[in-house]
Every structure is written in structure tokens, then in C-alpha cells.
PDB file of C-alpha atoms in Angstrom:
ATOM      1  CA  GLN A   1     188.740  69.802-174.969  1.00 86.00           C
ATOM      2  CA  VAL A   2     185.899  67.505-175.897  1.00 93.00           C
ATOM      3  CA  GLN A   3     184.399  67.862-179.345  1.00 95.00           C
ATOM      4  CA  LEU A   4     182.048  66.255-181.851  1.00 97.00           C
ATOM      5  CA  VAL A   5     182.844  65.832-185.517  1.00 96.00           C
ATOM      6  CA  GLU A   6     180.255  64.808-188.089  1.00 96.00           C
ATOM      7  CA  SER A   7     180.901  63.187-191.454  1.00 96.00           C
ATOM      8  CA  GLY A   8     179.028  61.392-194.214  1.00 97.00           C
ATOM      9  CA  GLY A   9     176.893  64.139-195.719  1.00 96.00           C
ATOM     10  CA  GLY A  10     176.551  64.730-199.453  1.00 97.00           C
ATOM     11  CA  LEU A  11     174.277  64.871-202.471  1.00 98.00           C
ATOM     12  CA  VAL A  12     171.819  62.016-203.000  1.00 98.00           C
ATOM     13  CA  GLN A  13     168.815  61.469-205.261  1.00 98.00           C
ATOM     14  CA  PRO A  14     165.317  61.164-203.836  1.00 98.00           C
ATOM     15  CA  GLY A  15     164.780  57.656-202.530  1.00 98.00           C
ATOM     16  CA  GLY A  16     168.462  57.154-201.876  1.00 98.00           C
ATOM     17  CA  SER A  17     170.379  56.554-198.642  1.00 98.00           C
ATOM     18  CA  LEU A  18     173.137  58.173-196.647  1.00 98.00           C
ATOM     19  CA  ARG A  19     174.868  57.252-193.409  1.00 98.00           C
ATOM     20  CA  LEU A  20     176.050  60.025-191.092  1.00 98.00           C
ATOM     21  CA  SER A  21     178.622  59.514-188.396  1.00 98.00           C
ATOM     22  CA  CYS A  22     179.552  61.700-185.425  1.00 98.00           C
ATOM     23  CA  ALA A  23     182.601  60.919-183.317  1.00 98.00           C
ATOM     24  CA  ALA A  24     183.354  62.392-179.906  1.00 97.00           C
ATOM     25  CA  SER A  25     186.937  63.010-178.935  1.00 95.00           C
ATOM     26  CA  GLY A  26     188.952  64.444-176.058  1.00 95.00           C
ATOM     27  CA  LYS A  27     188.841  63.546-172.378  1.00 94.00           C
ATOM     28  CA  ILE A  28     185.711  61.420-172.146  1.00 96.00           C
ATOM     29  CA  PHE A  29     184.455  59.716-168.982  1.00 95.00           C
ATOM     30  CA  SER A  30     180.951  59.051-170.256  1.00 95.00           C
ATOM     31  CA  ILE A  31     178.364  60.241-172.775  1.00 96.00           C
ATOM     32  CA  ASN A  32     174.649  60.408-172.032  1.00 93.00           C
ATOM     33  CA  SER A  33     172.115  60.763-174.852  1.00 95.00           C
ATOM     34  CA  MET A  34     173.553  61.368-178.321  1.00 97.00           C
ATOM     35  CA  ASN A  35     171.255  63.316-180.628  1.00 98.00           C
ATOM     36  CA  TRP A  36     170.845  64.435-184.216  1.00 98.00           C
ATOM     37  CA  TYR A  37     169.256  67.711-185.194  1.00 98.00           C
ATOM     38  CA  ARG A  38     168.897  69.391-188.610  1.00 98.00           C
ATOM     39  CA  GLN A  39     168.412  72.878-189.933  1.00 98.00           C
ATOM     40  CA  ALA A  40     167.175  73.758-193.383  1.00 97.00           C
ATOM     41  CA  PRO A  41     167.679  77.252-194.899  1.00 94.00           C
ATOM     42  CA  GLY A  42     165.319  79.775-193.375  1.00 95.00           C
ATOM     43  CA  LYS A  43     164.047  77.323-190.767  1.00 97.00           C
ATOM     44  CA  GLN A  44     164.707  76.672-187.110  1.00 98.00           C
ATOM     45  CA  ARG A  45     166.886  73.810-186.025  1.00 98.00           C
ATOM     46  CA  GLU A  46     164.739  70.712-185.374  1.00 98.00           C
ATOM     47  CA  PHE A  47     165.154  67.497-183.494  1.00 98.00           C
ATOM     48  CA  VAL A  48     165.656  64.352-185.627  1.00 98.00           C
ATOM     49  CA  ALA A  49     166.582  61.457-183.326  1.00 98.00           C
ATOM     50  CA  TYR A  50     168.201  60.467-180.002  1.00 98.00           C
ATOM     51  CA  ILE A  51     169.804  57.383-178.502  1.00 98.00           C
ATOM     52  CA  THR A  52     170.601  56.905-174.844  1.00 96.00           C
ATOM     53  CA  SER A  53     173.706  55.217-173.473  1.00 93.00           C
ATOM     54  CA  GLY A  54     171.585  52.140-172.915  1.00 93.00           C
ATOM     55  CA  GLY A  55     170.342  52.080-176.495  1.00 95.00           C
ATOM     56  CA  SER A  56     166.810  53.489-176.191  1.00 97.00           C
ATOM     57  CA  THR A  57     165.848  55.568-179.204  1.00 98.00           C
ATOM     58  CA  GLY A  58     163.370  58.174-180.261  1.00 98.00           C
ATOM     59  CA  TYR A  59     162.567  59.853-183.574  1.00 98.00           C
ATOM     60  CA  ALA A  60     160.781  62.855-184.981  1.00 98.00           C
ATOM     61  CA  ASP A  61     157.552  61.815-186.716  1.00 98.00           C
ATOM     62  CA  SER A  62     158.879  63.114-190.044  1.00 98.00           C
ATOM     63  CA  VAL A  63     161.711  60.553-190.117  1.00 98.00           C
ATOM     64  CA  LYS A  64     160.187  57.632-188.231  1.00 98.00           C
ATOM     65  CA  GLY A  65     160.447  54.429-190.233  1.00 98.00           C
ATOM     66  CA  ARG A  66     163.043  55.884-192.604  1.00 98.00           C
ATOM     67  CA  PHE A  67     165.944  56.883-190.313  1.00 98.00           C
ATOM     68  CA  THR A  68     167.743  54.663-187.809  1.00 98.00           C
ATOM     69  CA  ILE A  69     170.056  55.959-185.083  1.00 98.00           C
ATOM     70  CA  SER A  70     172.709  53.743-183.491  1.00 98.00           C
ATOM     71  CA  ARG A  71     175.859  54.122-181.486  1.00 97.00           C
ATOM     72  CA  ASP A  72     179.135  52.394-180.765  1.00 96.00           C
ATOM     73  CA  ASN A  73     180.000  53.185-177.145  1.00 94.00           C
ATOM     74  CA  GLY A  74     183.515  51.782-177.534  1.00 94.00           C
ATOM     75  CA  LYS A  75     184.201  54.255-180.336  1.00 96.00           C
ATOM     76  CA  ASN A  76     182.199  57.150-178.789  1.00 96.00           C
ATOM     77  CA  THR A  77     180.391  57.395-182.126  1.00 97.00           C
ATOM     78  CA  VAL A  78     176.763  57.836-183.136  1.00 98.00           C
ATOM     79  CA  TYR A  79     175.355  57.025-186.574  1.00 98.00           C
ATOM     80  CA  LEU A  80     172.288  58.061-188.511  1.00 98.00           C
ATOM     81  CA  GLN A  81     171.250  55.742-191.303  1.00 98.00           C
ATOM     82  CA  MET A  82     168.915  57.648-193.572  1.00 98.00           C
ATOM     83  CA  ASN A  83     166.852  55.716-196.145  1.00 98.00           C
ATOM     84  CA  SER A  84     164.091  56.714-198.550  1.00 98.00           C
ATOM     85  CA  LEU A  85     165.393  60.253-198.516  1.00 98.00           C
ATOM     86  CA  LYS A  86     163.104  63.090-199.619  1.00 98.00           C
ATOM     87  CA  PRO A  87     163.975  66.602-200.839  1.00 97.00           C
ATOM     88  CA  GLU A  88     162.526  67.943-197.590  1.00 97.00           C
ATOM     89  CA  ASP A  89     165.256  66.044-195.706  1.00 98.00           C
ATOM     90  CA  SER A  90     167.805  68.476-197.161  1.00 98.00           C
ATOM     91  CA  ALA A  91     169.489  70.354-194.313  1.00 98.00           C
ATOM     92  CA  VAL A  92     172.642  70.712-192.326  1.00 98.00           C
ATOM     93  CA  TYR A  93     172.659  67.829-189.848  1.00 98.00           C
ATOM     94  CA  TYR A  94     174.160  68.461-186.391  1.00 98.00           C
ATOM     95  CA  CYS A  95     175.263  66.035-183.733  1.00 98.00           C
ATOM     96  CA  ASN A  96     174.755  66.938-180.082  1.00 98.00           C
ATOM     97  CA  ALA A  97     175.686  65.223-176.814  1.00 97.00           C
ATOM     98  CA  MET A  98     176.326  65.851-173.159  1.00 95.00           C
ATOM     99  CA  ILE A  99     179.874  64.590-172.651  1.00 96.00           C
ATOM    100  CA  TYR A 100     181.280  64.051-169.186  1.00 95.00           C
ATOM    101  CA  SER A 101     185.019  64.442-168.741  1.00 94.00           C
ATOM    102  CA  ASP A 102     184.755  63.136-165.177  1.00 93.00           C
ATOM    103  CA  TYR A 103     181.913  61.954-162.889  1.00 91.00           C
ATOM    104  CA  LYS A 104     180.564  65.478-162.356  1.00 93.00           C
ATOM    105  CA  THR A 105     181.800  67.738-165.214  1.00 92.00           C
ATOM    106  CA  GLY A 106     179.512  67.737-168.217  1.00 92.00           C
ATOM    107  CA  HIS A 107     179.962  69.561-171.521  1.00 93.00           C
ATOM    108  CA  ASP A 108     177.029  70.188-173.838  1.00 95.00           C
ATOM    109  CA  ARG A 109     178.672  69.931-177.227  1.00 97.00           C
ATOM    110  CA  TRP A 110     177.517  70.446-180.817  1.00 98.00           C
ATOM    111  CA  GLY A 111     179.326  69.455-183.949  1.00 97.00           C
ATOM    112  CA  ARG A 112     179.817  71.891-186.864  1.00 97.00           C
ATOM    113  CA  GLY A 113     177.333  70.077-189.045  1.00 97.00           C
ATOM    114  CA  THR A 114     177.322  68.144-192.283  1.00 98.00           C
ATOM    115  CA  GLN A 115     175.312  69.106-195.321  1.00 98.00           C
ATOM    116  CA  VAL A 116     172.730  66.676-196.753  1.00 98.00           C
ATOM    117  CA  THR A 117     171.194  67.588-200.081  1.00 98.00           C
ATOM    118  CA  VAL A 118     168.457  65.419-201.632  1.00 98.00           C
ATOM    119  CA  SER A 119     167.891  66.386-205.248  1.00 97.00           C
ATOM    120  CA  SER A 120     167.546  64.894-208.683  1.00 95.00           C
TER     121      SER A 120
END
């Protein structure tokens, strides 16, 4: 059973930083793009950032220049470094990835989420 587990959320003051981690576990042959999404109360889940297996990245306009996504393929882990945090960044952050357990069997997996609260 492949799964994703996020960690690193918490309470931080405006202007502060947090680093989220998301580790994949189970029978893993390969992982394509690894992605971060977030969902604030009363709002739809929204895309935050992605990183391909080759290291190409993309960001939502709202976080560009403040957030940095990276991954350690050897550890099957993706990170989200969040700087200059704003109250509007407060949300539950979810990790998502298509994980292949063999060359043809893919599993679209989501983590359970980690809460990020930006408040003074």
C-alpha cells in the first residue's frame, strides 16, 4: 500500500517561514510529478506547486517568489519551503503524487494534510 505522509505544519507569525515535508512509502517503482495543494476553510482546494522527477517546477501566482518546492528522489520526499508567510496562506496543505508500484501500475495518492496557520 503506497501512501503519502505530510509533516512540518504549525503556527507562525506573518513574515515567518515554515518547511513542509511529504514522504512516500510502500512499494515504489517510480514517482512522477509531486505536488502541493492547499485548502482554506470555506474554499476549494487550490494548486500551490509541482515538481517533476527531473526537477522542473511550477508555482501558483499567489506563492511565486515566496515558496520553493524541492524533492529528494532517493528519499521519495518532497519539500515546500514557505517564506514571507501571510495570513492568507493559512490552510491545510496536502501532498499529491502519482506513484508507480511497477512499470505500469500507478496510484494517485493524497496525504491527509498538515495545518498551516499564519497569525500574530
